[in-house]
């Protein structure tokens, strides 16, 4: 597979992932570009991997996590001001989803990332751990904690007193 | 899977589908990399020399291009080397870069290519259109090492501030002038205090 064939097949998927992670379409393009630039430079090695896309996804996700970590400690407005609310969402008319999207924006980058990997990318805990370079038990705990935080952000009234992520909303 | 999880998944899928299609991902990924490779290739000799150049660099970090730039030494002024690094600098002469593309001084700080070192061990700046930044460690003996962290990437002619810092092993300050050197002693770029 050539690099441009890979990008044609998977490039937009990376942009989508960047958007779901960051909530900002321009940031999404930057993340996809970052991951693809890195991939292009190492393409001869990447193309021989069992799952090249998993590698590129890992690069993208970690670029997002480290950027979010840095920006939150130093220049939060740079990223966050552009995120979520800067782009009107005319297509998202369903109020339920809009509320969920806003709740997602209230999570920490780490929490949001594990939820995206678990429910958008459909990765199991072991795969999430591999992407983020953490223990599987840590990934599991972070997903659980992130779900609880999401539930609280999504509907604070319902979640009062509930700490178990198996509780239904 | 709970209702919450199902709704979360649906929300994220729907959000992802809203993102406009980006048509030029191949060129955006390949062009900056090619430019960077070219720049690195021009410095290949310097990298090759680095292995044997460290000892030389310590005693004589200045190469042929260092006329007029004082080099770090054990003089009384060395105590101020690290402290003098703190602040905002603009590139005036980057080796391997078309310096005629550098904007004149006086541009608004937000857009002009620059590097700022802060006392908490971080550096940040701009390559002219992208925010760049990272951490650094500098010694009063003129040694420096940096790590790049946050960098937004927008396709444009980038002033290679990050690359200069990535390769910098030593720095020297002379008045308002700051020059970085590779481990082999080659000059990488000169900046002027803003």
PDB file of C-alpha atoms in Angstrom, chain A residues 26-154:
ATOM      1  CA  UNK A  26      -9.338  23.047  12.728  1.00  0.00           C
ATOM      2  CA  UNK A  27      -7.631  21.261  15.566  1.00  0.00           C
ATOM      3  CA  UNK A  28      -8.896  18.039  13.996  1.00  0.00           C
ATOM      4  CA  UNK A  29      -7.186  18.878  10.717  1.00  0.00           C
ATOM      5  CA  UNK A  30      -3.979  19.744  12.548  1.00  0.00           C
ATOM      6  CA  UNK A  31      -4.044  16.457  14.423  1.00  0.00           C
ATOM      7  CA  UNK A  32      -4.622  14.458  11.253  1.00  0.00           C
ATOM      8  CA  UNK A  33      -1.849  16.368   9.545  1.00  0.00           C
ATOM      9  CA  UNK A  34       0.514  15.821  12.477  1.00  0.00           C
ATOM     10  CA  UNK A  35      -0.142  12.091  12.465  1.00  0.00           C
ATOM     11  CA  UNK A  36       0.177  11.838   8.698  1.00  0.00           C
ATOM     12  CA  UNK A  37       3.383  13.895   8.563  1.00  0.00           C
ATOM     13  CA  UNK A  38       4.941  11.546  11.070  1.00  0.00           C
ATOM     14  CA  UNK A  39       3.605   8.558   9.171  1.00  0.00           C
ATOM     15  CA  UNK A  40       4.912   9.863   5.864  1.00  0.00           C
ATOM     16  CA  UNK A  41       8.392  10.188   7.277  1.00  0.00           C
ATOM     17  CA  UNK A  42       8.334   6.590   8.521  1.00  0.00           C
ATOM     18  CA  UNK A  43       6.104   5.108   5.850  1.00  0.00           C
ATOM     19  CA  UNK A  44       8.483   2.363   4.753  1.00  0.00           C
ATOM     20  CA  UNK A  45       8.375   0.974   8.264  1.00  0.00           C
ATOM     21  CA  UNK A  46       4.714   1.741   8.961  1.00  0.00           C
ATOM     22  CA  UNK A  47       3.423   0.082   5.781  1.00  0.00           C
ATOM     23  CA  UNK A  48       4.923  -3.234   6.858  1.00  0.00           C
ATOM     24  CA  UNK A  49       3.078  -3.229  10.164  1.00  0.00           C
ATOM     25  CA  UNK A  50       0.208  -5.618  10.747  1.00  0.00           C
ATOM     26  CA  UNK A  51      -2.122  -2.707  11.326  1.00  0.00           C
ATOM     27  CA  UNK A  52      -0.696   0.584  10.012  1.00  0.00           C
ATOM     28  CA  UNK A  53      -3.864   2.449  10.904  1.00  0.00           C
ATOM     29  CA  UNK A  54      -3.549   1.484  14.555  1.00  0.00           C
ATOM     30  CA  UNK A  55      -0.097   3.025  14.541  1.00  0.00           C
ATOM     31  CA  UNK A  56      -1.280   6.267  12.928  1.00  0.00           C
ATOM     32  CA  UNK A  57      -4.226   6.467  15.291  1.00  0.00           C
ATOM     33  CA  UNK A  58      -1.869   6.083  18.214  1.00  0.00           C
ATOM     34  CA  UNK A  59       0.274   8.955  16.939  1.00  0.00           C
ATOM     35  CA  UNK A  60      -2.796  11.159  16.527  1.00  0.00           C
ATOM     36  CA  UNK A  61      -4.239  10.371  19.929  1.00  0.00           C
ATOM     37  CA  UNK A  62      -0.982  10.988  21.730  1.00  0.00           C
ATOM     38  CA  UNK A  63      -0.425  14.228  19.824  1.00  0.00           C
ATOM     39  CA  UNK A  64      -3.825  15.313  21.075  1.00  0.00           C
ATOM     40  CA  UNK A  65      -3.203  14.229  24.656  1.00  0.00           C
ATOM     41  CA  UNK A  66       0.164  15.952  24.910  1.00  0.00           C
ATOM     42  CA  UNK A  67      -1.130  19.098  23.209  1.00  0.00           C
ATOM     43  CA  UNK A  68      -4.120  19.214  25.520  1.00  0.00           C
ATOM     44  CA  UNK A  69      -1.898  18.666  28.531  1.00  0.00           C
ATOM     45  CA  UNK A  70       0.410  21.490  27.529  1.00  0.00           C
ATOM     46  CA  UNK A  71      -2.321  23.885  26.575  1.00  0.00           C
ATOM     47  CA  UNK A  72      -4.237  23.283  29.777  1.00  0.00           C
ATOM     48  CA  UNK A  73      -1.189  24.118  31.851  1.00  0.00           C
ATOM     49  CA  UNK A  74      -0.118  27.137  29.856  1.00  0.00           C
ATOM     50  CA  UNK A  75      -2.363  28.378  27.106  1.00  0.00           C
ATOM     51  CA  UNK A  76      -5.750  26.890  27.679  1.00  0.00           C
ATOM     52  CA  UNK A  77      -7.596  29.494  25.627  1.00  0.00           C
ATOM     53  CA  UNK A  78      -5.577  28.654  22.526  1.00  0.00           C
ATOM     54  CA  UNK A  79      -7.273  25.326  22.101  1.00  0.00           C
ATOM     55  CA  UNK A  80     -10.290  25.452  24.284  1.00  0.00           C
ATOM     56  CA  UNK A  81     -11.624  28.757  23.073  1.00  0.00           C
ATOM     57  CA  UNK A  82     -11.910  27.322  19.613  1.00  0.00           C
ATOM     58  CA  UNK A  83     -13.419  24.072  20.682  1.00  0.00           C
ATOM     59  CA  UNK A  84     -16.951  22.841  20.858  1.00  0.00           C
ATOM     60  CA  UNK A  85     -18.815  26.094  20.715  1.00  0.00           C
ATOM     61  CA  UNK A  86     -16.977  27.948  17.967  1.00  0.00           C
ATOM     62  CA  UNK A  87     -18.591  25.831  15.290  1.00  0.00           C
ATOM     63  CA  UNK A  88     -22.345  25.937  15.063  1.00  0.00           C
ATOM     64  CA  UNK A  89     -23.842  22.531  14.670  1.00  0.00           C
ATOM     65  CA  UNK A  90     -26.822  22.970  12.383  1.00  0.00           C
ATOM     66  CA  UNK A  91     -26.879  19.292  11.541  1.00  0.00           C
ATOM     67  CA  UNK A  92     -27.113  18.366  15.190  1.00  0.00           C
ATOM     68  CA  UNK A  93     -30.692  19.304  15.791  1.00  0.00           C
ATOM     69  CA  UNK A  94     -31.394  16.545  18.247  1.00  0.00           C
ATOM     70  CA  UNK A  95     -31.295  18.106  21.670  1.00  0.00           C
ATOM     71  CA  UNK A  96     -30.283  14.871  23.331  1.00  0.00           C
ATOM     72  CA  UNK A  97     -27.087  14.626  21.319  1.00  0.00           C
ATOM     73  CA  UNK A  98     -26.348  18.280  21.773  1.00  0.00           C
ATOM     74  CA  UNK A  99     -26.517  17.866  25.527  1.00  0.00           C
ATOM     75  CA  UNK A 100     -24.259  14.830  25.331  1.00  0.00           C
ATOM     76  CA  UNK A 101     -21.732  16.733  23.199  1.00  0.00           C
ATOM     77  CA  UNK A 102     -21.666  19.546  25.760  1.00  0.00           C
ATOM     78  CA  UNK A 103     -21.252  17.062  28.585  1.00  0.00           C
ATOM     79  CA  UNK A 104     -18.336  15.504  26.731  1.00  0.00           C
ATOM     80  CA  UNK A 105     -16.717  18.930  26.480  1.00  0.00           C
ATOM     81  CA  UNK A 106     -16.737  19.215  30.263  1.00  0.00           C
ATOM     82  CA  UNK A 107     -14.544  16.177  30.764  1.00  0.00           C
ATOM     83  CA  UNK A 108     -10.791  16.330  31.116  1.00  0.00           C
ATOM     84  CA  UNK A 109      -8.872  15.590  27.917  1.00  0.00           C
ATOM     85  CA  UNK A 110      -7.783  12.263  29.376  1.00  0.00           C
ATOM     86  CA  UNK A 111     -11.317  11.241  30.269  1.00  0.00           C
ATOM     87  CA  UNK A 112     -12.689  12.314  26.929  1.00  0.00           C
ATOM     88  CA  UNK A 113      -9.913  10.486  25.117  1.00  0.00           C
ATOM     89  CA  UNK A 114     -10.575   7.138  26.770  1.00  0.00           C
ATOM     90  CA  UNK A 115     -14.285   7.451  26.063  1.00  0.00           C
ATOM     91  CA  UNK A 116     -13.592   8.234  22.412  1.00  0.00           C
ATOM     92  CA  UNK A 117     -11.297   5.239  22.140  1.00  0.00           C
ATOM     93  CA  UNK A 118     -13.792   2.978  23.897  1.00  0.00           C
ATOM     94  CA  UNK A 119     -17.052   4.061  22.262  1.00  0.00           C
ATOM     95  CA  UNK A 120     -16.071   5.764  19.009  1.00  0.00           C
ATOM     96  CA  UNK A 121     -13.130   3.598  18.023  1.00  0.00           C
ATOM     97  CA  UNK A 122     -14.618   0.524  19.724  1.00  0.00           C
ATOM     98  CA  UNK A 123     -11.360  -0.448  21.396  1.00  0.00           C
ATOM     99  CA  UNK A 124     -11.253  -2.799  24.340  1.00  0.00           C
ATOM    100  CA  UNK A 125      -9.421  -1.825  27.506  1.00  0.00           C
ATOM    101  CA  UNK A 126      -6.226  -3.616  26.485  1.00  0.00           C
ATOM    102  CA  UNK A 127      -6.130  -1.724  23.188  1.00  0.00           C
ATOM    103  CA  UNK A 128      -6.844   1.589  24.907  1.00  0.00           C
ATOM    104  CA  UNK A 129      -3.978   0.860  27.268  1.00  0.00           C
ATOM    105  CA  UNK A 130      -1.697   0.139  24.302  1.00  0.00           C
ATOM    106  CA  UNK A 131      -2.624   3.394  22.574  1.00  0.00           C
ATOM    107  CA  UNK A 132      -1.995   5.518  25.650  1.00  0.00           C
ATOM    108  CA  UNK A 133       0.940   3.546  27.004  1.00  0.00           C
ATOM    109  CA  UNK A 134      -0.759   2.784  30.293  1.00  0.00           C
ATOM    110  CA  UNK A 135      -1.729  -0.370  32.190  1.00  0.00           C
ATOM    111  CA  UNK A 136      -4.922  -2.130  31.209  1.00  0.00           C
ATOM    112  CA  UNK A 137      -6.214  -1.756  34.752  1.00  0.00           C
ATOM    113  CA  UNK A 138      -5.575   1.975  34.544  1.00  0.00           C
ATOM    114  CA  UNK A 139      -7.416   2.172  31.242  1.00  0.00           C
ATOM    115  CA  UNK A 140     -10.368   0.310  32.718  1.00  0.00           C
ATOM    116  CA  UNK A 141     -10.472   2.567  35.769  1.00  0.00           C
ATOM    117  CA  UNK A 142     -10.172   5.709  33.654  1.00  0.00           C
ATOM    118  CA  UNK A 143     -13.026   4.643  31.395  1.00  0.00           C
ATOM    119  CA  UNK A 144     -15.146   3.936  34.444  1.00  0.00           C
ATOM    120  CA  UNK A 145     -14.304   7.265  36.031  1.00  0.00           C
ATOM    121  CA  UNK A 146     -14.881   9.102  32.765  1.00  0.00           C
ATOM    122  CA  UNK A 147     -18.312   7.516  32.364  1.00  0.00           C
ATOM    123  CA  UNK A 148     -19.250   8.601  35.859  1.00  0.00           C
ATOM    124  CA  UNK A 149     -18.040  12.131  35.109  1.00  0.00           C
ATOM    125  CA  UNK A 150     -19.958  12.134  31.849  1.00  0.00           C
ATOM    126  CA  UNK A 151     -23.095  10.990  33.569  1.00  0.00           C
ATOM    127  CA  UNK A 152     -22.720  13.738  36.148  1.00  0.00           C
ATOM    128  CA  UNK A 153     -22.131  16.362  33.468  1.00  0.00           C
ATOM    129  CA  UNK A 154     -24.956  15.090  31.315  1.00  0.00           C
TER     130      UNK A 154
END
